[in-house]
Structures are given as C-alpha cells and as structure tokens.
One Martini backbone bead per residue (centre of mass of N, CA, C, O) as a GRO file, in nm:
protein
  274
    1MET     BB    1  18.299   7.100   9.942
    2LEU     BB    2  18.058   7.105   9.676
    3GLU     BB    3  18.051   6.789   9.620
    4HIS     BB    4  17.977   6.473   9.552
    5ASP     BB    5  18.039   6.176   9.479
    6THR     BB    6  17.845   5.998   9.275
    7ASP     BB    7  17.891   5.717   9.401
    8GLU     BB    8  17.826   5.798   9.694
    9LEU     BB    9  17.535   5.892   9.649
   10SER     BB   10  17.441   5.620   9.535
   11GLU     BB   11  17.509   5.461   9.792
   12LEU     BB   12  17.308   5.609   9.974
   13ILE     BB   13  17.049   5.547   9.816
   14SER     BB   14  17.076   5.239   9.837
   15PHE     BB   15  17.085   5.220  10.145
   16LEU     BB   16  16.806   5.349  10.210
   17LYS     BB   17  16.642   5.132  10.059
   18GLU     BB   18  16.759   4.859  10.176
   19ARG     BB   19  16.748   4.937  10.493
   20PHE     BB   20  16.460   5.145  10.500
   21GLY     BB   21  16.278   5.210  10.221
   22TYR     BB   22  16.405   5.468  10.090
   23ASP     BB   23  16.325   5.635   9.778
   24PHE     BB   24  16.570   5.853   9.587
   25ASN     BB   25  16.605   5.804   9.272
   26GLU     BB   26  16.376   6.044   9.173
   27TYR     BB   27  16.543   6.265   9.272
   28ALA     BB   28  16.690   6.550   9.251
   29GLY     BB   29  17.026   6.561   9.253
   30SER     BB   30  17.100   6.855   9.333
   31SER     BB   31  16.916   6.874   9.581
   32LEU     BB   32  17.019   6.628   9.735
   33ASN     BB   33  17.311   6.718   9.753
   34ARG     BB   34  17.262   6.976   9.921
   35GLN     BB   35  17.128   6.840  10.166
   36VAL     BB   36  17.359   6.649  10.242
   37LEU     BB   37  17.572   6.864  10.283
   38ARG     BB   38  17.429   7.015  10.510
   39ILE     BB   39  17.416   6.779  10.712
   40ILE     BB   40  17.715   6.708  10.730
   41LYS     BB   41  17.801   6.988  10.831
   42SER     BB   42  17.614   7.011  11.088
   43GLU     BB   43  17.724   6.712  11.201
   44ARG     BB   44  18.030   6.657  11.127
   45TRP     BB   45  18.049   6.495  10.867
   46GLY     BB   46  18.283   6.421  10.622
   47THR     BB   47  18.125   6.169  10.491
   48ILE     BB   48  17.925   5.940  10.353
   49PRO     BB   49  18.038   5.684  10.485
   50GLU     BB   50  18.001   5.800  10.772
   51LEU     BB   51  17.699   5.836  10.755
   52ILE     BB   52  17.623   5.542  10.699
   53LYS     BB   53  17.742   5.423  10.957
   54ASN     BB   54  17.558   5.582  11.152
   55LEU     BB   55  17.281   5.492  11.038
   56ASP     BB   56  17.345   5.179  11.097
   57THR     BB   57  17.419   5.219  11.434
   58VAL     BB   58  17.228   5.455  11.523
   59PRO     BB   59  16.968   5.490  11.706
   60GLY     BB   60  16.727   5.695  11.534
   61LEU     BB   61  16.885   5.857  11.309
   62ILE     BB   62  16.702   5.823  11.059
   63ASP     BB   63  16.475   6.014  11.149
   64LYS     BB   64  16.646   6.272  11.153
   65PHE     BB   65  16.746   6.259  10.862
   66ILE     BB   66  16.468   6.270  10.720
   67PHE     BB   67  16.387   6.534  10.841
   68ASP     BB   68  16.629   6.704  10.727
   69LEU     BB   69  16.584   6.619  10.419
   70THR     BB   70  16.247   6.690  10.386
   71VAL     BB   71  16.220   6.947  10.557
   72GLY     BB   72  16.101   7.252  10.499
   73VAL     BB   73  15.961   7.536  10.457
   74THR     BB   74  15.740   7.663  10.721
   75GLU     BB   75  15.413   7.822  10.769
   76MET     BB   76  15.165   8.011  10.860
   77PHE     BB   77  15.007   8.123  10.588
   78ARG     BB   78  15.166   8.078  10.349
   79ASN     BB   79  15.091   8.261  10.116
   80PRO     BB   80  14.805   8.431  10.132
   81ASP     BB   81  14.689   8.401   9.840
   82PHE     BB   82  14.633   8.103   9.863
   83TRP     BB   83  14.423   8.121  10.100
   84LYS     BB   84  14.227   8.301   9.954
   85ALA     BB   85  14.165   8.101   9.725
   86ILE     BB   86  14.054   7.879   9.903
   87ARG     BB   87  13.825   8.048  10.034
   88GLU     BB   88  13.693   8.165   9.752
   89HIS     BB   89  13.716   7.892   9.540
   90VAL     BB   90  13.662   7.629   9.732
   91PHE     BB   91  13.474   7.638   9.981
   92PRO     BB   92  13.193   7.694   9.830
   93LEU     BB   93  13.224   7.377   9.699
   94LEU     BB   94  13.212   7.253   9.974
   95GLY     BB   95  12.960   7.062  10.109
   96GLN     BB   96  12.681   7.093   9.941
   97ASN     BB   97  12.562   6.782  10.011
   98GLY     BB   98  12.650   6.712  10.329
   99ARG     BB   99  12.906   6.574  10.305
  100THR     BB  100  13.197   6.465  10.378
  101VAL     BB  101  13.507   6.626  10.390
  102ARG     BB  102  13.811   6.548  10.215
  103ILE     BB  103  14.137   6.622  10.343
  104TRP     BB  104  14.478   6.639  10.201
  105HIS     BB  105  14.805   6.654  10.347
  106ALA     BB  106  15.086   6.626  10.154
  107GLY     BB  107  15.352   6.700  10.316
  108CYS     BB  108  15.310   6.847  10.624
  109SER     BB  109  15.524   6.828  10.814
  110THR     BB  110  15.484   7.020  11.120
  111GLY     BB  111  15.165   7.152  11.055
  112GLU     BB  112  15.105   7.454  10.980
  113GLU     BB  113  14.913   7.400  10.738
  114VAL     BB  114  14.695   7.247  10.893
  115PHE     BB  115  14.630   7.469  11.095
  116SER     BB  116  14.535   7.672  10.885
  117MET     BB  117  14.300   7.509  10.773
  118ALA     BB  118  14.141   7.476  11.036
  119ILE     BB  119  14.089   7.775  11.082
  120LEU     BB  120  13.937   7.837  10.817
  121LEU     BB  121  13.714   7.628  10.853
  122LYS     BB  122  13.603   7.744  11.114
  123GLU     BB  123  13.533   8.028  11.000
  124ALA     BB  124  13.341   7.888  10.764
  125GLY     BB  125  13.177   7.636  10.897
  126LEU     BB  126  13.335   7.339  10.804
  127TYR     BB  127  13.488   7.160  11.012
  128ASP     BB  128  13.261   6.952  11.122
  129ASN     BB  129  13.256   6.831  10.798
  130CYS     BB  130  13.555   6.722  10.837
  131GLU     BB  131  13.834   6.532  10.699
  132ILE     BB  132  14.176   6.529  10.806
  133LEU     BB  133  14.464   6.460  10.628
  134ALA     BB  134  14.811   6.388  10.744
  135SER     BB  135  15.129   6.367  10.575
  136ASP     BB  136  15.456   6.194  10.606
  137ILE     BB  137  15.785   6.064  10.594
  138SER     BB  138  15.832   6.195  10.874
  139LYS     BB  139  15.819   6.109  11.202
  140ASN     BB  140  15.908   6.367  11.346
  141ALA     BB  141  15.711   6.560  11.212
  142LEU     BB  142  15.450   6.413  11.305
  143GLU     BB  143  15.490   6.444  11.608
  144ASN     BB  144  15.476   6.750  11.609
  145ALA     BB  145  15.201   6.785  11.467
  146ALA     BB  146  15.017   6.613  11.665
  147GLU     BB  147  15.063   6.830  11.905
  148GLY     BB  148  15.021   7.131  11.798
  149ARG     BB  149  15.321   7.240  11.783
  150PHE     BB  150  15.502   7.561  11.795
  151SER     BB  151  15.711   7.803  11.735
  152LEU     BB  152  15.749   8.151  11.846
  153ARG     BB  153  15.972   8.269  11.661
  154ASN     BB  154  15.740   8.306  11.405
  155ILE     BB  155  15.483   8.473  11.496
  156ASP     BB  156  15.502   8.731  11.321
  157ILE     BB  157  15.467   8.583  11.053
  158HIS     BB  158  15.203   8.441  11.105
  159SER     BB  159  15.041   8.699  11.170
  160ALA     BB  160  15.087   8.849  10.901
  161ASN     BB  161  14.960   8.639  10.720
  162TYR     BB  162  14.679   8.644  10.852
  163LYS     BB  163  14.619   8.952  10.816
  164ALA     BB  164  14.628   8.931  10.493
  165LEU     BB  165  14.319   8.805  10.502
  166ASN     BB  166  14.123   9.008  10.633
  167VAL     BB  167  14.102   8.991  10.949
  168SER     BB  168  13.976   9.045  11.288
  169SER     BB  169  14.140   8.847  11.419
  170SER     BB  170  14.362   8.652  11.610
  171ILE     BB  171  14.591   8.399  11.612
  172ARG     BB  172  14.585   8.376  11.934
  173ASP     BB  173  14.292   8.244  11.948
  174TYR     BB  174  14.421   7.935  11.857
  175PHE     BB  175  14.629   7.950  12.104
  176THR     BB  176  14.868   7.846  12.339
  177GLU     BB  177  15.110   7.935  12.574
  178GLN     BB  178  15.430   7.741  12.610
  179PHE     BB  179  15.669   7.906  12.664
  180ASN     BB  180  15.816   7.872  12.332
  181SER     BB  181  15.519   7.775  12.263
  182GLY     BB  182  15.261   7.673  12.057
  183LYS     BB  183  14.913   7.552  12.108
  184LEU     BB  184  14.675   7.413  11.965
  185LYS     BB  185  14.362   7.381  11.986
  186LYS     BB  186  14.199   7.091  12.032
  187GLU     BB  187  13.949   7.135  11.832
  188LEU     BB  188  14.157   7.159  11.573
  189LEU     BB  189  14.237   6.826  11.598
  190GLU     BB  190  13.984   6.629  11.598
  191ARG     BB  191  13.980   6.604  11.253
  192VAL     BB  192  14.278   6.488  11.265
  193ARG     BB  193  14.497   6.265  11.067
  194PHE     BB  194  14.799   6.117  11.125
  195PHE     BB  195  15.041   5.986  10.874
  196SER     BB  196  15.240   5.771  10.718
  197HIS     BB  197  15.388   5.877  10.392
  198ASN     BB  198  15.484   5.761  10.060
  199LEU     BB  199  15.463   5.890   9.744
  200VAL     BB  200  15.619   5.661   9.588
  201ASP     BB  201  15.482   5.370   9.730
  202ASP     BB  202  15.218   5.432   9.859
  203PRO     BB  203  14.906   5.426   9.914
  204TYR     BB  204  14.624   5.610   9.839
  205PRO     BB  205  14.389   5.788   9.914
  206ASP     BB  206  14.035   5.845   9.887
  207ASN     BB  207  13.788   6.064   9.826
  208ILE     BB  208  13.903   6.351   9.756
  209ASN     BB  209  13.839   6.704   9.764
  210LEU     BB  210  14.126   6.805   9.898
  211LEU     BB  211  14.463   6.850   9.772
  212VAL     BB  212  14.765   6.916   9.952
  213CYS     BB  213  15.088   6.989   9.770
  214ARG     BB  214  15.361   7.176   9.868
  215ASN     BB  215  15.671   7.170   9.751
  216VAL     BB  216  15.749   6.861   9.638
  217ASN     BB  217  15.774   6.804   9.323
  218ILE     BB  218  16.037   6.983   9.279
  219TYR     BB  219  16.223   6.722   9.384
  220PHE     BB  220  16.143   6.580   9.121
  221LYS     BB  221  16.147   6.400   8.867
  222LEU     BB  222  15.945   6.381   8.602
  223PRO     BB  223  15.844   6.084   8.630
  224LEU     BB  224  15.755   6.127   8.928
  225GLN     BB  225  15.562   6.355   8.885
  226GLU     BB  226  15.368   6.196   8.704
  227LYS     BB  227  15.302   5.977   8.909
  228VAL     BB  228  15.197   6.151   9.145
  229ILE     BB  229  14.976   6.311   8.995
  230GLY     BB  230  14.827   6.058   8.903
  231ASN     BB  231  14.758   5.959   9.192
  232MET     BB  232  14.604   6.214   9.275
  233GLU     BB  233  14.383   6.202   9.064
  234LYS     BB  234  14.270   5.929   9.174
  235ALA     BB  235  14.211   6.036   9.471
  236LEU     BB  236  14.012   6.213   9.343
  237LYS     BB  237  13.734   6.345   9.301
  238GLN     BB  238  13.515   6.461   9.115
  239TYR     BB  239  13.590   6.802   9.135
  240GLY     BB  240  13.839   6.810   9.269
  241PHE     BB  241  14.120   6.948   9.450
  242LEU     BB  242  14.447   7.085   9.351
  243ALA     BB  243  14.719   7.195   9.566
  244LEU     BB  244  15.001   7.382   9.509
  245GLY     BB  245  15.273   7.545   9.476
  246GLU     BB  246  15.384   7.861   9.380
  247THR     BB  247  15.578   7.711   9.143
  248GLU     BB  248  15.321   7.503   9.063
  249ASN     BB  249  15.150   7.617   8.773
  250THR     BB  250  15.207   7.334   8.640
  251LEU     BB  251  15.148   7.042   8.469
  252PRO     BB  252  15.192   6.764   8.354
  253ALA     BB  253  15.116   6.673   8.037
  254ASN     BB  254  14.954   6.400   8.126
  255GLN     BB  255  14.734   6.601   8.313
  256ARG     BB  256  14.596   6.854   8.172
  257GLY     BB  257  14.317   6.707   8.081
  258ASN     BB  258  14.214   6.656   8.400
  259PHE     BB  259  14.230   6.975   8.431
  260ILE     BB  260  14.152   7.290   8.579
  261ALA     BB  261  14.210   7.615   8.626
  262VAL     BB  262  14.143   7.833   8.898
  263LYS     BB  263  14.417   7.940   9.067
  264ALA     BB  264  14.702   7.921   8.962
  265ASN     BB  265  14.786   7.642   9.182
  266ILE     BB  266  14.478   7.559   9.124
  267PHE     BB  267  14.292   7.256   9.071
  268ARG     BB  268  14.038   7.080   8.871
  269LYS     BB  269  13.871   6.796   8.839
  270VAL     BB  270  13.719   6.654   8.524
  271LYS     BB  271  13.763   6.372   8.521
  272ALA     BB  272  13.614   6.084   8.504
  273ASP     BB  273  13.552   5.818   8.678
  274GLU     BB  274  13.599   5.465   8.608
   0.00000   0.00000   0.00000
C-alpha cells in the first residue's frame, strides 16, 4: 500500500476535527499521507477506518497519535550555524533596554531546542532577564519537554553540535545522567513555561522579542503558511526576530515587506505595530 484512498484520508481529517478539534485540512496532503502510512504500519493497523475506530474507542490513544503525527526530528543545537547566528546576530540586540525579553518556541516538540536556547542564554548572561514560552500541539511531547528529560541515545550528536559552536565547556555541564536519560539542570527550566498551542486555531502570545518556529510551516499548504506567518508577525514586537527552519529561508510573498533578512532563515520585523 503506497498511499491511502483520498476519501479515507479526508474521512480521517474530518474525524480528527469533529471528534477532537485538530484541524489538518490545510496540511500538505502528501506529507500527511506519508505520516499516516508510517503510523499505521508501525502500529499494525491495516486501514484508516480501523485507525479511526481505535482513536474513537481507546482512551488516551489520540495523544499518542498526535505525538507520532506531528513530532519530527529534533536534537540539541541542531544545525549549529543557526545557533551561531542566534548568538551573534540576535542576542546582542535583546534586552538592551533592561526590559524582560520574551522568547517563544512554537512547535517545541520534546524540548531539545528549548534546552539549547536556555543554555546559550545562560552562557550569554541573558537567561535571568528572559521569559521563555514553549508550545506544541502534542500533549505527550509537552509532558516530556516539561520534565527537561531527553534520551542519551543521541548524546554524541548533541555534544558534537554544541562543540561546533566553538565553546570551551561540555554539554554535560548542563544536565545530570539518570539511567538512560539526561535531565536538564533545574535552574535552566525556571524561566520556561510550557503550554499547549495549535498554530492553526489558537490565539497567539504577544510582545514577543524572538519567535522560533523551525520546520513547521513546511508541512502547511500556502494559504495556511501565509496565515501562520501573518499571526507570528502580529505576535512580534517591532524589531522582534523570527527564526525559521534551515529550509525556510524565504517568507510568503504577503509578508516579505514586513521583515528584513538578518542571516539565512532569521528575519527581523520592521513593520510598525498599528
């Protein structure tokens, strides 16, 4: 089975919206199809109707399904050049007036990106003046992130990414090992607030100085991309920064006049708030 019947996929999308309030109508169909195929194969459900039946009757299964459907690849300090750009081109302009800096990680997955930001802010002496918001559509992902816990299976990758930032310390300075997991030190989570948020329908936070949303919009159809980036532009303070994924180095046409490019996929809002 290479793909689903179009009517069955549409039935699943309608079911998720009507039964649980998750709206995937404007997600890219080919990507959604691949993800659903992968989940059905891994869970040994033969068909979409069988999947729908289980989602409707098995308590808590919807949370696991949304986690599997929406959580992509993540790692600490993924794409070190991105983090270098944040440190060198964004940090020097944050908090210059002494006011609290609001940072929002939208689509934070299981938290590795938030942990990375907290570490860099600490090293730059900015952490204590920051309020970090971290959101995701998946409740399971948020539970993992809020614990500050991550698997040590990829510790060599995390460590190599961190070392690529030309640092003298070790990433192990920032967490403790517990069995097969690493647990971020408590002080690095003190200024982080995790919350459930759906980029499609929910109200956006405001007065954001730095908004990080990496590799999420690529799964949306163009109209939804335009809507989401438009909402993000409104969420940002004037001269706030929008940081996107490594393949998201252009903005939708309707937003290009509101930002200037800072470095690759990092943009700065220049449009004055109305």
